[in-house]
Amino acid sequence: LHISGEGSVLTLFRMGELMAYNDAEKHIYRLAAQDESRHVAFGVMHLQYIAHAAPDRREEIQSYLDEAERNLVTGASGQNPVSTGLASNVALAVLLGGGVANLDEGMNLLLAARQRQVKEYVQRVRVAGYGERFEQGRLNPMLEAYVKGE
């Protein structure tokens, strides 16, 4: 949860400056991102600890990461507001684009947010010590296009 769910929200908070209409909103997004980054760092450090202290749980952790990847882009868990196919996608694209007139630009920024979320997730998993899953072809196929930038 700390790596995928809160990591996805962290990406949005970091992009919040694009959505902010004034300096106060920008400051709020920065503070929220700082707080969320502590949660994500905790998750990465916890997985590092488990990898070292309980290597027999490696496959269990991999199965959790499998589930997290299924939810990251599809929104099956409802955790990620920029997941594909959500009713909120258009509203978020309007915010990202700066209004209805810029909906296409907002949709491009929404796609960029998804791509960034996936790339940051992959990096966090690597740092946590479970990066071999990507070399072994365990990355969810729906995420591959985002990792490659397609």
mmCIF file of C-alpha atoms in Angstrom:
data_model
loop_
_atom_site.group_PDB
_atom_site.id
_atom_site.type_symbol
_atom_site.label_atom_id
_atom_site.label_comp_id
_atom_site.label_asym_id
_atom_site.label_seq_id
_atom_site.Cartn_x
_atom_site.Cartn_y
_atom_site.Cartn_z
ATOM 1 C CA LEU A 1 0.000 0.000 0.000
ATOM 2 C CA HIS A 2 2.781 2.450 0.864
ATOM 3 C CA ILE A 3 4.600 1.744 -2.378
ATOM 4 C CA SER A 4 1.743 1.534 -4.867
ATOM 5 C CA GLY A 5 -1.265 3.315 -3.361
ATOM 6 C CA GLU A 6 0.447 6.123 -1.504
ATOM 7 C CA GLY A 7 3.115 6.288 -4.181
ATOM 8 C CA SER A 8 0.405 7.018 -6.754
ATOM 9 C CA VAL A 9 -1.038 9.771 -4.596
ATOM 10 C CA LEU A 10 2.449 11.202 -4.064
ATOM 11 C CA THR A 11 2.849 11.533 -7.828
ATOM 12 C CA LEU A 12 -0.418 13.458 -7.995
ATOM 13 C CA PHE A 13 0.574 15.781 -5.170
ATOM 14 C CA ARG A 14 3.855 16.470 -6.943
ATOM 15 C CA MET A 15 1.899 17.299 -10.087
ATOM 16 C CA GLY A 16 -0.429 19.454 -8.007
ATOM 17 C CA GLU A 17 1.445 22.568 -8.943
ATOM 18 C CA LEU A 18 0.097 22.076 -12.468
ATOM 19 C CA MET A 19 -3.451 22.057 -11.089
ATOM 20 C CA ALA A 20 -2.972 24.862 -8.572
ATOM 21 C CA TYR A 21 -4.631 28.153 -9.326
ATOM 22 C CA ASN A 22 -2.643 30.196 -6.812
ATOM 23 C CA ASP A 23 0.412 30.148 -4.548
ATOM 24 C CA ALA A 24 -1.566 28.923 -1.542
ATOM 25 C CA GLU A 25 -2.707 25.833 -3.431
ATOM 26 C CA LYS A 26 0.832 25.202 -4.650
ATOM 27 C CA HIS A 27 2.092 25.388 -1.079
ATOM 28 C CA ILE A 28 -0.595 22.963 0.112
ATOM 29 C CA TYR A 29 0.352 20.463 -2.615
ATOM 30 C CA ARG A 30 4.029 20.757 -1.644
ATOM 31 C CA LEU A 31 3.270 20.117 2.031
ATOM 32 C CA ALA A 32 0.981 17.194 1.204
ATOM 33 C CA ALA A 33 3.693 15.726 -1.042
ATOM 34 C CA GLN A 34 6.269 16.033 1.743
ATOM 35 C CA ASP A 35 3.996 14.176 4.146
ATOM 36 C CA GLU A 36 3.126 11.485 1.603
ATOM 37 C CA SER A 37 6.786 10.990 0.713
ATOM 38 C CA ARG A 38 7.459 9.974 4.327
ATOM 39 C CA HIS A 39 4.807 7.249 4.040
ATOM 40 C CA VAL A 40 6.278 5.997 0.779
ATOM 41 C CA ALA A 41 9.799 5.997 2.234
ATOM 42 C CA PHE A 42 8.533 3.958 5.175
ATOM 43 C CA GLY A 43 7.079 1.386 2.762
ATOM 44 C CA VAL A 44 10.322 1.109 0.806
ATOM 45 C CA MET A 45 12.384 0.736 3.977
ATOM 46 C CA HIS A 46 9.951 -1.846 5.349
ATOM 47 C CA LEU A 47 10.257 -3.960 2.201
ATOM 48 C CA GLN A 48 14.044 -3.640 2.375
ATOM 49 C CA TYR A 49 13.895 -4.917 5.936
ATOM 50 C CA ILE A 50 11.643 -7.857 5.002
ATOM 51 C CA ALA A 51 13.909 -8.758 2.080
ATOM 52 C CA HIS A 52 16.840 -8.924 4.498
ATOM 53 C CA ALA A 53 15.224 -10.300 7.664
ATOM 54 C CA ALA A 54 12.668 -12.703 6.156
ATOM 55 C CA PRO A 55 13.845 -13.901 2.741
ATOM 56 C CA ASP A 56 11.412 -16.826 3.019
ATOM 57 C CA ARG A 57 8.568 -14.292 2.553
ATOM 58 C CA ARG A 58 9.900 -13.143 -0.827
ATOM 59 C CA GLU A 59 7.232 -14.929 -2.894
ATOM 60 C CA GLU A 60 4.505 -13.652 -0.557
ATOM 61 C CA ILE A 61 5.701 -10.080 -1.122
ATOM 62 C CA GLN A 62 5.902 -10.700 -4.880
ATOM 63 C CA SER A 63 2.238 -11.797 -4.851
ATOM 64 C CA TYR A 64 1.309 -8.547 -3.059
ATOM 65 C CA LEU A 65 3.183 -6.601 -5.716
ATOM 66 C CA ASP A 66 1.324 -8.557 -8.428
ATOM 67 C CA GLU A 67 -1.956 -7.386 -6.930
ATOM 68 C CA ALA A 68 -0.730 -3.816 -6.556
ATOM 69 C CA GLU A 69 0.246 -3.740 -10.221
ATOM 70 C CA ARG A 70 -3.189 -4.963 -11.312
ATOM 71 C CA ASN A 71 -4.740 -2.086 -9.395
ATOM 72 C CA LEU A 72 -2.252 0.617 -10.343
ATOM 73 C CA VAL A 73 -3.618 1.418 -13.785
ATOM 74 C CA THR A 74 -7.004 -0.316 -13.832
ATOM 75 C CA GLY A 75 -8.300 1.290 -10.661
ATOM 76 C CA ALA A 76 -9.793 -2.004 -9.480
ATOM 77 C CA SER A 77 -9.144 -1.050 -5.875
ATOM 78 C CA GLY A 78 -10.331 2.535 -6.214
ATOM 79 C CA GLN A 79 -7.014 3.791 -4.801
ATOM 80 C CA ASN A 80 -5.661 5.578 -7.843
ATOM 81 C CA PRO A 81 -7.646 8.595 -9.086
ATOM 82 C CA VAL A 82 -5.847 8.602 -12.467
ATOM 83 C CA SER A 83 -6.583 4.951 -13.252
ATOM 84 C CA THR A 84 -8.118 4.296 -16.640
ATOM 85 C CA GLY A 85 -11.867 4.178 -17.072
ATOM 86 C CA LEU A 86 -12.900 6.097 -13.965
ATOM 87 C CA ALA A 87 -15.711 8.624 -13.987
ATOM 88 C CA SER A 88 -13.309 11.118 -12.422
ATOM 89 C CA ASN A 89 -10.867 10.991 -15.358
ATOM 90 C CA VAL A 90 -12.516 13.810 -17.288
ATOM 91 C CA ALA A 91 -12.843 16.001 -14.197
ATOM 92 C CA LEU A 92 -9.184 15.477 -13.358
ATOM 93 C CA ALA A 93 -8.216 16.187 -16.975
ATOM 94 C CA VAL A 94 -10.142 19.474 -16.809
ATOM 95 C CA LEU A 95 -8.233 20.428 -13.656
ATOM 96 C CA LEU A 96 -4.877 19.386 -15.123
ATOM 97 C CA GLY A 97 -5.557 21.208 -18.393
ATOM 98 C CA GLY A 98 -6.753 24.382 -16.716
ATOM 99 C CA GLY A 99 -10.340 24.231 -17.940
ATOM 100 C CA VAL A 100 -12.748 22.520 -20.315
ATOM 101 C CA ALA A 101 -11.237 24.339 -23.299
ATOM 102 C CA ASN A 102 -7.950 22.521 -22.632
ATOM 103 C CA LEU A 103 -9.413 19.041 -22.161
ATOM 104 C CA ASP A 104 -7.065 17.449 -24.713
ATOM 105 C CA GLU A 105 -4.036 18.905 -22.944
ATOM 106 C CA GLY A 106 -5.465 17.736 -19.631
ATOM 107 C CA MET A 107 -5.898 14.195 -20.976
ATOM 108 C CA ASN A 108 -2.270 14.229 -22.121
ATOM 109 C CA LEU A 109 -1.218 15.325 -18.629
ATOM 110 C CA LEU A 110 -3.392 12.580 -17.118
ATOM 111 C CA LEU A 111 -1.616 10.020 -19.304
ATOM 112 C CA ALA A 112 1.725 11.523 -18.255
ATOM 113 C CA ALA A 113 0.675 11.168 -14.604
ATOM 114 C CA ARG A 114 -0.118 7.474 -15.121
ATOM 115 C CA GLN A 115 3.208 6.948 -16.839
ATOM 116 C CA ARG A 116 5.072 8.725 -14.062
ATOM 117 C CA GLN A 117 3.228 6.738 -11.390
ATOM 118 C CA VAL A 118 4.238 3.454 -12.985
ATOM 119 C CA LYS A 119 7.858 4.486 -13.517
ATOM 120 C CA GLU A 120 8.142 5.700 -9.920
ATOM 121 C CA TYR A 121 6.517 2.479 -8.685
ATOM 122 C CA VAL A 122 9.055 0.396 -10.618
ATOM 123 C CA GLN A 123 11.908 2.460 -9.166
ATOM 124 C CA ARG A 124 10.593 2.054 -5.617
ATOM 125 C CA VAL A 125 10.284 -1.710 -6.030
ATOM 126 C CA ARG A 126 13.850 -1.866 -7.338
ATOM 127 C CA VAL A 127 15.173 0.183 -4.404
ATOM 128 C CA ALA A 128 13.210 -2.023 -1.997
ATOM 129 C CA GLY A 129 15.083 -5.060 -3.305
ATOM 130 C CA TYR A 130 12.439 -6.735 -5.448
ATOM 131 C CA GLY A 131 13.504 -5.443 -8.851
ATOM 132 C CA GLU A 132 14.280 -8.909 -10.191
ATOM 133 C CA ARG A 133 10.557 -9.270 -10.866
ATOM 134 C CA PHE A 134 10.935 -6.906 -13.808
ATOM 135 C CA GLU A 135 13.877 -8.764 -15.334
ATOM 136 C CA GLN A 136 11.989 -12.052 -14.893
ATOM 137 C CA GLY A 137 8.985 -10.781 -16.817
ATOM 138 C CA ARG A 138 6.733 -10.499 -13.788
ATOM 139 C CA LEU A 139 5.687 -6.897 -14.466
ATOM 140 C CA ASN A 140 1.983 -6.771 -15.248
ATOM 141 C CA PRO A 141 1.680 -6.544 -19.053
ATOM 142 C CA MET A 142 -0.740 -3.600 -18.748
ATOM 143 C CA LEU A 143 2.067 -1.574 -17.166
ATOM 144 C CA GLU A 144 4.744 -2.348 -19.743
ATOM 145 C CA ALA A 145 3.579 0.352 -22.153
ATOM 146 C CA TYR A 146 3.807 2.944 -19.382
ATOM 147 C CA VAL A 147 7.316 1.837 -18.405
ATOM 148 C CA LYS A 148 8.457 2.019 -22.027
ATOM 149 C CA GLY A 149 6.797 5.405 -22.502
ATOM 150 C CA GLU A 150 4.384 4.285 -25.205
#
